[in-house]
PDB file of C-alpha atoms and ligand atoms in Angstrom:
ATOM      1  CA  MET A1460     194.053  37.466  88.290  1.00 43.00           C
ATOM      2  CA  THR A1461     191.629  40.255  87.370  1.00 46.00           C
ATOM      3  CA  ASP A1462     191.519  39.079  83.752  1.00 48.00           C
ATOM      4  CA  ALA A1463     190.754  35.579  84.938  1.00 48.00           C
ATOM      5  CA  VAL A1464     187.854  36.873  87.042  1.00 49.00           C
ATOM      6  CA  ARG A1465     186.460  38.909  84.080  1.00 54.00           C
ATOM      7  CA  LEU A1466     186.743  35.914  81.838  1.00 47.00           C
ATOM      8  CA  ASN A1467     184.887  33.822  84.359  1.00 53.00           C
ATOM      9  CA  ARG A1468     182.114  36.404  84.588  1.00 52.00           C
ATOM     10  CA  ARG A1469     181.785  36.419  80.796  1.00 52.00           C
ATOM     11  CA  GLU A1470     181.711  32.656  80.773  1.00 53.00           C
ATOM     12  CA  LEU A1471     179.066  32.615  83.472  1.00 40.00           C
ATOM     13  CA  LEU A1472     176.924  35.123  81.561  1.00 43.00           C
ATOM     14  CA  ARG A1473     177.286  33.089  78.394  1.00 52.00           C
ATOM     15  CA  LEU A1474     176.424  29.875  80.214  1.00 41.00           C
ATOM     16  CA  GLY A1475     173.497  31.578  81.905  1.00 48.00           C
ATOM     17  CA  ALA A1476     172.104  32.696  78.554  1.00 46.00           C
ATOM     18  CA  GLY A1477     172.457  29.153  77.265  1.00 44.00           C
ATOM     19  CA  ALA A1478     170.685  27.735  80.293  1.00 44.00           C
ATOM     20  CA  ALA A1479     167.848  30.249  79.871  1.00 45.00           C
ATOM     21  CA  GLY A1480     167.503  29.132  76.265  1.00 40.00           C
ATOM     22  CA  LEU A1481     167.270  25.504  77.361  1.00 38.00           C
ATOM     23  CA  ALA A1482     164.636  26.401  79.948  1.00 42.00           C
ATOM     24  CA  LEU A1483     162.478  27.916  77.190  1.00 41.00           C
ATOM     25  CA  LEU A1484     162.884  24.875  74.922  1.00 41.00           C
ATOM     26  CA  PRO A1485     159.986  22.773  76.326  1.00 44.00           C
ATOM     27  CA  GLY A1486     157.580  25.679  75.817  1.00 42.00           C
ATOM     28  CA  ALA A1487     158.807  26.159  72.289  1.00 41.00           C
ATOM     29  CA  LEU A1488     158.348  22.457  71.536  1.00 42.00           C
ATOM     30  CA  GLY A1489     154.809  22.642  72.877  1.00 42.00           C
ATOM     31  CA  ALA A1490     154.066  25.521  70.524  1.00 46.00           C
ATOM     32  CA  CYS A1491     155.158  23.320  67.625  1.00 49.00           C
ATOM     33  CA  GLY A1492     152.388  20.855  68.437  1.00 49.00           C
ATOM     34  CA  SER A1493     154.443  18.115  70.040  1.00 57.00           C
ATOM     35  CA  LYS A1494     152.509  18.638  73.269  1.00 78.00           C
ATOM     36  CA  LYS A1495     148.996  17.165  73.306  1.00 83.00           C
ATOM     37  CA  LYS A1496     146.176  19.622  73.990  1.00 89.00           C
ATOM     38  CA  ALA A1497     143.818  18.637  76.805  1.00 93.00           C
ATOM     39  CA  LEU A1498     140.379  17.467  75.708  1.00 98.00           C
ATOM     40  CA  SER A1499     137.645  19.984  76.539  1.00 98.00           C
ATOM     41  CA  CYS A1500     134.008  18.881  76.813  1.00 98.00           C
ATOM     42  CA  VAL A1501     132.342  21.954  78.267  1.00 97.00           C
ATOM     43  CA  ASP A1502     130.573  23.366  75.203  1.00 97.00           C
ATOM     44  CA  THR A1503     126.871  23.392  76.037  1.00 97.00           C
ATOM     45  CA  GLN A1504     125.767  25.210  72.872  1.00 97.00           C
ATOM     46  CA  GLY A1505     122.645  23.608  71.488  1.00 97.00           C
ATOM     47  CA  LEU A1506     121.540  22.199  74.842  1.00 98.00           C
ATOM     48  CA  SER A1507     118.272  23.260  76.410  1.00 98.00           C
ATOM     49  CA  GLU A1508     118.320  25.353  79.576  1.00 98.00           C
ATOM     50  CA  ALA A1509     117.018  22.305  81.459  1.00 98.00           C
ATOM     51  CA  ASP A1510     119.914  20.183  80.189  1.00 98.00           C
ATOM     52  CA  ILE A1511     122.423  22.862  81.160  1.00 98.00           C
ATOM     53  CA  GLN A1512     120.842  23.078  84.607  1.00 98.00           C
ATOM     54  CA  GLY A1513     121.068  19.283  84.864  1.00 98.00           C
ATOM     55  CA  ARG A1514     124.825  19.460  84.310  1.00 98.00           C
ATOM     56  CA  LYS A1515     125.069  22.162  86.956  1.00 98.00           C
ATOM     57  CA  ALA A1516     122.836  20.319  89.409  1.00 98.00           C
ATOM     58  CA  LEU A1517     125.069  17.243  89.259  1.00 98.00           C
ATOM     59  CA  LYS A1518     128.155  19.507  89.366  1.00 98.00           C
ATOM     60  CA  TYR A1519     129.712  18.153  86.191  1.00 98.00           C
ATOM     61  CA  VAL A1520     133.409  19.071  85.849  1.00 98.00           C
ATOM     62  CA  ASP A1521     135.687  18.446  82.891  1.00 98.00           C
ATOM     63  CA  LYS A1522     138.473  17.103  85.126  1.00 98.00           C
ATOM     64  CA  SER A1523     137.757  14.906  88.112  1.00 98.00           C
ATOM     65  CA  ALA A1524     139.366  15.850  91.415  1.00 98.00           C
ATOM     66  CA  LYS A1525     139.120  12.240  92.568  1.00 98.00           C
ATOM     67  CA  ALA A1526     142.007  10.044  91.480  1.00 97.00           C
ATOM     68  CA  ASP A1527     139.921   6.856  91.294  1.00 98.00           C
ATOM     69  CA  GLN A1528     136.592   8.234  90.026  1.00 98.00           C
ATOM     70  CA  ASN A1529     136.022   9.718  86.579  1.00 98.00           C
ATOM     71  CA  CYS A1530     133.571   9.418  83.725  1.00 98.00           C
ATOM     72  CA  ALA A1531     135.646   6.756  81.959  1.00 98.00           C
ATOM     73  CA  ASN A1532     135.182   4.367  84.882  1.00 98.00           C
ATOM     74  CA  CYS A1533     131.565   5.351  85.516  1.00 98.00           C
ATOM     75  CA  GLY A1534     128.875   2.876  84.523  1.00 98.00           C
ATOM     76  CA  LEU A1535     126.829   5.665  82.942  1.00 98.00           C
ATOM     77  CA  TYR A1536     129.553   6.837  80.537  1.00 98.00           C
ATOM     78  CA  GLN A1537     129.104   6.314  76.797  1.00 98.00           C
ATOM     79  CA  ALA A1538     132.512   6.396  75.118  1.00 98.00           C
ATOM     80  CA  SER A1539     132.939   7.999  71.724  1.00 98.00           C
ATOM     81  CA  GLN A1540     133.930   5.809  68.791  1.00 97.00           C
ATOM     82  CA  LYS A1541     136.523   8.445  67.842  1.00 97.00           C
ATOM     83  CA  PRO A1542     139.757   8.482  69.869  1.00 95.00           C
ATOM     84  CA  ASP A1543     140.472  11.553  72.008  1.00 95.00           C
ATOM     85  CA  SER A1544     136.876  12.776  71.741  1.00 97.00           C
ATOM     86  CA  CYS A1545     134.135  13.681  74.167  1.00 98.00           C
ATOM     87  CA  GLY A1546     131.728  10.902  74.992  1.00 98.00           C
ATOM     88  CA  GLY A1547     128.208  10.966  76.370  1.00 98.00           C
ATOM     89  CA  CYS A1548     126.332  10.074  79.503  1.00 98.00           C
ATOM     90  CA  THR A1549     123.021   8.317  80.074  1.00 98.00           C
ATOM     91  CA  ILE A1550     121.863  10.887  82.656  1.00 98.00           C
ATOM     92  CA  LEU A1551     123.531  14.133  81.472  1.00 98.00           C
ATOM     93  CA  LYS A1552     123.145  15.657  78.041  1.00 98.00           C
ATOM     94  CA  GLY A1553     126.032  17.221  76.134  1.00 98.00           C
ATOM     95  CA  PRO A1554     129.715  16.391  75.694  1.00 98.00           C
ATOM     96  CA  ILE A1555     131.314  14.392  78.496  1.00 98.00           C
ATOM     97  CA  ASN A1556     135.047  14.206  79.110  1.00 98.00           C
ATOM     98  CA  PRO A1557     136.308  10.720  80.010  1.00 98.00           C
ATOM     99  CA  ALA A1558     138.447  12.498  82.627  1.00 98.00           C
ATOM    100  CA  GLY A1559     135.386  14.362  83.964  1.00 98.00           C
ATOM    101  CA  TYR A1560     133.192  13.720  86.951  1.00 98.00           C
ATOM    102  CA  CYS A1561     129.782  14.511  88.437  1.00 98.00           C
ATOM    103  CA  ALA A1562     127.813  13.703  91.569  1.00 98.00           C
ATOM    104  CA  GLY A1563     125.998  10.920  89.702  1.00 98.00           C
ATOM    105  CA  TRP A1564     129.180   8.848  89.382  1.00 98.00           C
ATOM    106  CA  SER A1565     128.446   5.154  89.636  1.00 98.00           C
ATOM    107  CA  LYS A1566     131.148   2.490  89.527  1.00 97.00           C
ATOM    108  CA  LYS A1567     131.305   0.658  86.216  1.00 97.00           C
ATOM    109  CA  VAL A1568     130.588  -3.032  86.679  1.00 95.00           C
ATOM    110  CA  GLY A1569     132.493  -5.615  84.687  1.00 84.00           C
TER     111      GLY A1569
HETATM  112 FE1  SF4 B2080     130.426  11.268  84.138  1.00 83.50          FE
HETATM  113 FE2  SF4 B2080     128.538  11.786  85.929  1.00 83.50          FE
HETATM  114 FE3  SF4 B2080     127.832  10.812  83.574  1.00 83.50          FE
HETATM  115 FE4  SF4 B2080     129.115   9.264  85.281  1.00 83.50          FE
HETATM  116  S1  SF4 B2080     127.085  10.133  85.571  1.00 83.50           S
HETATM  117  S2  SF4 B2080     129.559   9.488  83.086  1.00 83.50           S
HETATM  118  S3  SF4 B2080     130.487  10.722  86.311  1.00 83.50           S
HETATM  119  S4  SF4 B2080     128.832  12.807  83.930  1.00 83.50           S
END
């Protein structure tokens, strides 16, 4: 009976180690590049102080908090020709994330 209990403990430890390894697997896969990196459009290098202040004044954020409002569905957004790249905006200078948002959001028509 005691041997059976010890054996079960060993088995449990072994299984636990295996489960821990499986739990780490998604992170390891991400490190291999299978996970897509989020687009970042917050680099304001090269912009004038006035342009940077304009982004701040309209509270531009790289990721919209509103499920139905983002730069991609804003009428002022200018999409990049390159896939997975920052676009532009007719009222804000600098890189604009299609998933971003600012107080100037205006529903795209058509
Ligand atoms: Fe995005 Fe604001 Fe420009 Fe619309 S006005 S594209 S929400 S930054």
